[in-house]
Amino acid sequence: GQNIDQPTEMTATEGAIVQINCTYQTSGFNGLFWYQQHAGEAPTFLSYNVLDGLEEKGRFSSFLSRSKGYSYLLLKELQMKDSASYLCALKAAGNKLTFGGGTRVLVKP
Amino acid sequence: DTEVTQTPKHLVMGMTNKKSLKCEQHMGHRAMYWYKQKAKKPPELMFVYSYEKLSINESVPSRFSPECPNSSLLNLHLHALQPEDSALYLCASSQEQGNYNSPLHFGNGTRLTVT
């Protein structure tokens, strides 16, 4: 089975940096994904880690430590449009992708 | 714009109705998925099709019946649903290339209300 934990909500100021942590336990590991979901819209893919280390994509970066069962998503230079839910998702055997509960990020002016 | 198209966008149905949700992708993806999402909750996996064959069924009640007519299309047939089945139903697709893990691409979903 799998267990994925992430904070429920975070608040940050426009222009700041926010780090969303995700911890997990799993019996099989084929990668960790981060998705963004605005209210009423589809989740959109942000980043993917399968090896330990940092993946950087513009203002967004994601880090993975497989030995610690830990990942984080770093959002830099926050913009108002970054207010959304951020979903940590774990891929186990086959094509089964399981989502964590999601972290709602509110960006304030 | 999403490359996974779902129809209809909204659906209201009674508990005795039969309806179908449709999903289409033209990215050449060979894996397709149905997820269910309740308000303020994460998407929950229902079914996975791989090369047009059902590979994962997450113990979904039989009132939900998936169908994959070809590699581009995925349907979800609904019959005798309950009000608690009201949710956003998301379709997704991904490449399938051995151990390569490609991301899922989601459609915008069908907002289903069961009355």
mmCIF file of C-alpha atoms in Angstrom:
data_model
loop_
_atom_site.group_PDB
_atom_site.id
_atom_site.type_symbol
_atom_site.label_atom_id
_atom_site.label_comp_id
_atom_site.label_asym_id
_atom_site.label_seq_id
_atom_site.Cartn_x
_atom_site.Cartn_y
_atom_site.Cartn_z
ATOM 1 C CA GLY A 1 0.000 0.000 0.000
ATOM 2 C CA GLN A 2 0.885 3.659 -0.066
ATOM 3 C CA ASN A 3 0.626 6.612 2.291
ATOM 4 C CA ILE A 4 1.271 10.188 1.134
ATOM 5 C CA ASP A 5 1.279 13.201 3.472
ATOM 6 C CA GLN A 6 1.434 16.882 2.627
ATOM 7 C CA PRO A 7 0.273 20.004 4.486
ATOM 8 C CA THR A 8 -3.324 21.042 3.941
ATOM 9 C CA GLU A 9 -2.784 24.766 3.422
ATOM 10 C CA MET A 10 0.001 27.318 3.102
ATOM 11 C CA THR A 11 -0.084 31.090 2.735
ATOM 12 C CA ALA A 12 2.680 33.191 1.197
ATOM 13 C CA THR A 13 3.256 36.691 -0.121
ATOM 14 C CA GLU A 14 3.586 37.646 -3.762
ATOM 15 C CA GLY A 15 7.254 37.560 -4.798
ATOM 16 C CA ALA A 16 8.256 35.221 -1.975
ATOM 17 C CA ILE A 17 9.309 31.554 -1.997
ATOM 18 C CA VAL A 18 7.198 28.676 -0.711
ATOM 19 C CA GLN A 19 8.269 25.066 -0.118
ATOM 20 C CA ILE A 20 5.629 22.332 -0.089
ATOM 21 C CA ASN A 21 6.786 19.121 1.579
ATOM 22 C CA CYS A 22 5.573 15.633 0.778
ATOM 23 C CA THR A 23 6.433 12.495 2.725
ATOM 24 C CA TYR A 24 5.470 9.027 1.651
ATOM 25 C CA GLN A 25 5.615 5.323 2.419
ATOM 26 C CA THR A 26 5.296 2.857 -0.426
ATOM 27 C CA SER A 27 6.016 -0.767 -1.249
ATOM 28 C CA GLY A 28 7.069 0.076 -4.812
ATOM 29 C CA PHE A 29 8.447 3.237 -6.378
ATOM 30 C CA ASN A 30 8.459 4.306 -10.017
ATOM 31 C CA GLY A 31 8.573 8.062 -9.584
ATOM 32 C CA LEU A 32 7.112 11.048 -7.801
ATOM 33 C CA PHE A 33 5.073 13.691 -9.626
ATOM 34 C CA TRP A 34 3.860 17.168 -8.745
ATOM 35 C CA TYR A 35 0.661 18.587 -10.228
ATOM 36 C CA GLN A 36 -1.014 21.989 -9.966
ATOM 37 C CA GLN A 37 -4.785 22.240 -9.888
ATOM 38 C CA HIS A 38 -6.762 25.462 -9.976
ATOM 39 C CA ALA A 39 -10.277 25.280 -8.557
ATOM 40 C CA GLY A 40 -12.669 23.674 -11.034
ATOM 41 C CA GLU A 41 -9.912 22.818 -13.500
ATOM 42 C CA ALA A 42 -7.912 19.723 -14.459
ATOM 43 C CA PRO A 43 -4.604 18.923 -12.748
ATOM 44 C CA THR A 44 -1.621 20.014 -14.833
ATOM 45 C CA PHE A 45 1.798 18.375 -14.685
ATOM 46 C CA LEU A 46 4.596 20.396 -13.065
ATOM 47 C CA SER A 47 7.545 18.077 -12.443
ATOM 48 C CA TYR A 48 8.754 14.521 -12.043
ATOM 49 C CA ASN A 49 11.539 12.930 -9.969
ATOM 50 C CA VAL A 50 12.672 9.323 -10.121
ATOM 51 C CA LEU A 51 16.267 9.764 -8.957
ATOM 52 C CA ASP A 52 17.460 11.602 -5.857
ATOM 53 C CA GLY A 53 18.209 15.258 -6.276
ATOM 54 C CA LEU A 54 16.802 18.503 -7.555
ATOM 55 C CA GLU A 55 14.924 19.075 -10.811
ATOM 56 C CA GLU A 56 14.555 22.707 -11.847
ATOM 57 C CA LYS A 57 11.975 24.070 -14.275
ATOM 58 C CA GLY A 58 11.883 27.839 -14.322
ATOM 59 C CA ARG A 59 10.254 29.141 -11.144
ATOM 60 C CA PHE A 60 9.409 25.612 -10.005
ATOM 61 C CA SER A 61 11.864 23.057 -8.598
ATOM 62 C CA SER A 62 11.279 19.640 -7.108
ATOM 63 C CA PHE A 63 13.539 17.582 -4.861
ATOM 64 C CA LEU A 64 13.496 13.886 -4.027
ATOM 65 C CA SER A 65 15.178 11.729 -1.393
ATOM 66 C CA ARG A 66 14.105 8.124 -1.874
ATOM 67 C CA SER A 67 15.883 6.891 1.278
ATOM 68 C CA LYS A 68 13.926 9.388 3.383
ATOM 69 C CA GLY A 69 10.628 9.022 1.511
ATOM 70 C CA TYR A 70 10.609 12.783 1.064
ATOM 71 C CA SER A 71 10.024 15.279 -1.692
ATOM 72 C CA TYR A 72 9.389 18.985 -1.881
ATOM 73 C CA LEU A 73 8.143 21.434 -4.475
ATOM 74 C CA LEU A 74 9.729 24.884 -4.379
ATOM 75 C CA LEU A 75 7.871 27.799 -5.913
ATOM 76 C CA LYS A 76 9.963 30.951 -6.400
ATOM 77 C CA GLU A 77 8.936 34.526 -7.211
ATOM 78 C CA LEU A 78 5.343 33.763 -6.318
ATOM 79 C CA GLN A 79 2.644 35.275 -8.463
ATOM 80 C CA MET A 80 -1.043 35.669 -7.699
ATOM 81 C CA LYS A 81 -1.845 33.077 -10.384
ATOM 82 C CA ASP A 82 0.123 30.492 -8.369
ATOM 83 C CA SER A 83 -2.768 30.321 -5.892
ATOM 84 C CA ALA A 84 -3.915 26.743 -6.424
ATOM 85 C CA SER A 85 -3.759 23.248 -4.977
ATOM 86 C CA TYR A 86 -0.479 21.378 -5.402
ATOM 87 C CA LEU A 87 -0.724 17.607 -5.511
ATOM 88 C CA CYS A 88 2.100 15.211 -4.730
ATOM 89 C CA ALA A 89 1.547 11.919 -6.573
ATOM 90 C CA LEU A 90 3.344 8.602 -6.332
ATOM 91 C CA LYS A 91 3.652 6.061 -9.114
ATOM 92 C CA ALA A 92 4.003 2.479 -7.936
ATOM 93 C CA ALA A 93 4.037 -0.660 -10.043
ATOM 94 C CA GLY A 94 2.350 -0.564 -13.417
ATOM 95 C CA ASN A 95 0.567 2.668 -14.275
ATOM 96 C CA LYS A 96 -1.030 3.316 -10.908
ATOM 97 C CA LEU A 97 -0.622 6.978 -9.869
ATOM 98 C CA THR A 98 -1.872 7.795 -6.364
ATOM 99 C CA PHE A 99 -2.337 11.377 -5.191
ATOM 100 C CA GLY A 100 -1.723 12.902 -1.798
ATOM 101 C CA GLY A 101 -4.391 15.087 -0.247
ATOM 102 C CA GLY A 102 -3.041 18.228 -1.879
ATOM 103 C CA THR A 103 -1.776 21.511 -0.449
ATOM 104 C CA ARG A 104 -3.823 24.664 -1.039
ATOM 105 C CA VAL A 105 -1.497 27.612 -1.526
ATOM 106 C CA LEU A 106 -2.870 31.109 -1.118
ATOM 107 C CA VAL A 107 -0.719 33.925 -2.480
ATOM 108 C CA LYS A 108 -1.440 37.303 -0.922
ATOM 109 C CA PRO A 109 -0.453 40.725 -2.341
ATOM 110 C CA ASP B 1 -6.061 24.002 -23.845
ATOM 111 C CA THR B 2 -5.962 20.387 -22.764
ATOM 112 C CA GLU B 3 -5.116 17.701 -25.346
ATOM 113 C CA VAL B 4 -7.493 15.287 -23.635
ATOM 114 C CA THR B 5 -11.090 16.102 -24.486
ATOM 115 C CA GLN B 6 -13.987 15.070 -22.279
ATOM 116 C CA THR B 7 -17.695 15.306 -23.019
ATOM 117 C CA PRO B 8 -20.075 16.384 -21.696
ATOM 118 C CA LYS B 9 -18.686 19.102 -19.424
ATOM 119 C CA HIS B 10 -21.700 18.875 -17.144
ATOM 120 C CA LEU B 11 -24.223 16.071 -16.652
ATOM 121 C CA VAL B 12 -27.275 15.820 -14.429
ATOM 122 C CA MET B 13 -28.905 12.408 -14.236
ATOM 123 C CA GLY B 14 -31.482 10.592 -12.170
ATOM 124 C CA MET B 15 -30.785 7.394 -10.287
ATOM 125 C CA THR B 16 -32.613 5.312 -12.898
ATOM 126 C CA ASN B 17 -30.907 6.853 -15.921
ATOM 127 C CA LYS B 18 -28.207 5.375 -18.127
ATOM 128 C CA LYS B 19 -25.586 7.779 -19.433
ATOM 129 C CA SER B 20 -22.028 7.694 -20.759
ATOM 130 C CA LEU B 21 -18.989 9.893 -20.293
ATOM 131 C CA LYS B 22 -16.600 10.159 -23.222
ATOM 132 C CA CYS B 23 -12.895 10.880 -23.448
ATOM 133 C CA GLU B 24 -10.644 11.301 -26.476
ATOM 134 C CA GLN B 25 -6.915 11.858 -26.975
ATOM 135 C CA HIS B 26 -4.813 12.066 -30.120
ATOM 136 C CA MET B 27 -1.340 12.104 -28.600
ATOM 137 C CA GLY B 28 -0.655 8.458 -29.405
ATOM 138 C CA HIS B 29 -0.807 7.545 -25.725
ATOM 139 C CA ARG B 30 -1.454 3.891 -24.970
ATOM 140 C CA ALA B 31 -2.559 4.182 -21.328
ATOM 141 C CA MET B 32 -5.834 5.825 -20.345
ATOM 142 C CA TYR B 33 -7.366 6.430 -16.941
ATOM 143 C CA TRP B 34 -10.569 7.336 -15.143
ATOM 144 C CA TYR B 35 -10.322 9.267 -11.862
ATOM 145 C CA LYS B 36 -13.087 10.512 -9.571
ATOM 146 C CA GLN B 37 -12.645 13.738 -7.615
ATOM 147 C CA LYS B 38 -14.905 15.023 -4.860
ATOM 148 C CA ALA B 39 -14.779 18.660 -3.766
ATOM 149 C CA LYS B 40 -11.570 19.635 -1.947
ATOM 150 C CA LYS B 41 -10.251 16.073 -2.236
ATOM 151 C CA PRO B 42 -7.522 14.631 -4.482
ATOM 152 C CA PRO B 43 -8.368 12.581 -7.577
ATOM 153 C CA GLU B 44 -8.992 8.894 -6.804
ATOM 154 C CA LEU B 45 -8.082 6.254 -9.367
ATOM 155 C CA MET B 46 -10.952 4.166 -10.720
ATOM 156 C CA PHE B 47 -9.690 2.344 -13.830
ATOM 157 C CA VAL B 48 -6.567 2.044 -15.983
ATOM 158 C CA TYR B 49 -6.498 0.789 -19.562
ATOM 159 C CA SER B 50 -3.206 -0.245 -21.105
ATOM 160 C CA TYR B 51 -3.109 -0.991 -24.836
ATOM 161 C CA GLU B 52 -6.921 -1.027 -24.837
ATOM 162 C CA LYS B 53 -7.119 -3.675 -22.130
ATOM 163 C CA LEU B 54 -8.323 -3.078 -18.590
ATOM 164 C CA SER B 55 -5.260 -3.382 -16.357
ATOM 165 C CA ILE B 56 -6.451 -1.853 -13.064
ATOM 166 C CA ASN B 57 -9.915 -1.742 -11.487
ATOM 167 C CA GLU B 58 -9.798 -0.158 -8.043
ATOM 168 C CA SER B 59 -12.765 -2.163 -6.751
ATOM 169 C CA VAL B 60 -15.185 0.216 -8.408
ATOM 170 C CA PRO B 61 -18.923 -0.669 -8.095
ATOM 171 C CA SER B 62 -20.405 -2.331 -11.163
ATOM 172 C CA ARG B 63 -22.725 0.629 -11.765
ATOM 173 C CA PHE B 64 -19.616 2.175 -13.372
ATOM 174 C CA SER B 65 -18.594 0.303 -16.524
ATOM 175 C CA PRO B 66 -15.522 1.399 -18.505
ATOM 176 C CA GLU B 67 -14.948 0.744 -22.180
ATOM 177 C CA CYS B 68 -11.987 1.389 -24.444
ATOM 178 C CA PRO B 69 -13.172 1.049 -28.079
ATOM 179 C CA ASN B 70 -9.761 1.999 -29.506
ATOM 180 C CA SER B 71 -6.464 3.555 -28.468
ATOM 181 C CA SER B 72 -7.869 7.107 -28.690
ATOM 182 C CA LEU B 73 -11.211 6.681 -26.962
ATOM 183 C CA LEU B 74 -12.314 5.872 -23.436
ATOM 184 C CA ASN B 75 -15.892 5.708 -22.214
ATOM 185 C CA LEU B 76 -17.453 5.380 -18.789
ATOM 186 C CA HIS B 77 -20.970 3.959 -18.806
ATOM 187 C CA LEU B 78 -23.142 4.923 -15.862
ATOM 188 C CA HIS B 79 -26.245 3.084 -14.638
ATOM 189 C CA ALA B 80 -28.274 3.235 -11.440
ATOM 190 C CA LEU B 81 -25.985 5.737 -9.775
ATOM 191 C CA GLN B 82 -26.421 7.106 -6.278
ATOM 192 C CA PRO B 83 -26.355 10.763 -5.167
ATOM 193 C CA GLU B 84 -22.982 10.149 -3.483
ATOM 194 C CA ASP B 85 -21.554 9.397 -6.928
ATOM 195 C CA SER B 86 -21.853 13.091 -7.748
ATOM 196 C CA ALA B 87 -18.298 14.286 -8.439
ATOM 197 C CA LEU B 88 -15.885 15.506 -11.078
ATOM 198 C CA TYR B 89 -14.851 12.606 -13.321
ATOM 199 C CA LEU B 90 -11.429 13.083 -14.848
ATOM 200 C CA CYS B 91 -9.979 11.225 -17.800
ATOM 201 C CA ALA B 92 -6.210 11.096 -18.326
ATOM 202 C CA SER B 93 -3.733 9.530 -20.703
ATOM 203 C CA SER B 94 -0.012 8.775 -20.732
ATOM 204 C CA GLN B 95 2.616 7.181 -22.908
ATOM 205 C CA GLU B 96 3.591 3.650 -22.164
ATOM 206 C CA GLN B 97 7.151 2.858 -23.095
ATOM 207 C CA GLY B 98 8.429 0.059 -20.935
ATOM 208 C CA ASN B 99 9.816 1.499 -17.716
ATOM 209 C CA TYR B 100 9.724 5.102 -18.903
ATOM 210 C CA ASN B 101 7.351 7.021 -16.654
ATOM 211 C CA SER B 102 5.594 9.742 -18.518
ATOM 212 C CA PRO B 103 3.235 12.170 -16.796
ATOM 213 C CA LEU B 104 -0.523 11.863 -16.981
ATOM 214 C CA HIS B 105 -2.305 14.450 -19.099
ATOM 215 C CA PHE B 106 -5.752 15.230 -17.742
ATOM 216 C CA GLY B 107 -8.909 16.354 -19.460
ATOM 217 C CA ASN B 108 -11.031 19.122 -17.939
ATOM 218 C CA GLY B 109 -13.457 16.606 -16.521
ATOM 219 C CA THR B 110 -17.189 15.993 -16.482
ATOM 220 C CA ARG B 111 -19.041 17.480 -13.526
ATOM 221 C CA LEU B 112 -21.676 14.838 -12.685
ATOM 222 C CA THR B 113 -24.699 15.454 -10.480
ATOM 223 C CA VAL B 114 -26.950 12.530 -9.546
ATOM 224 C CA THR B 115 -30.416 13.529 -8.369
#
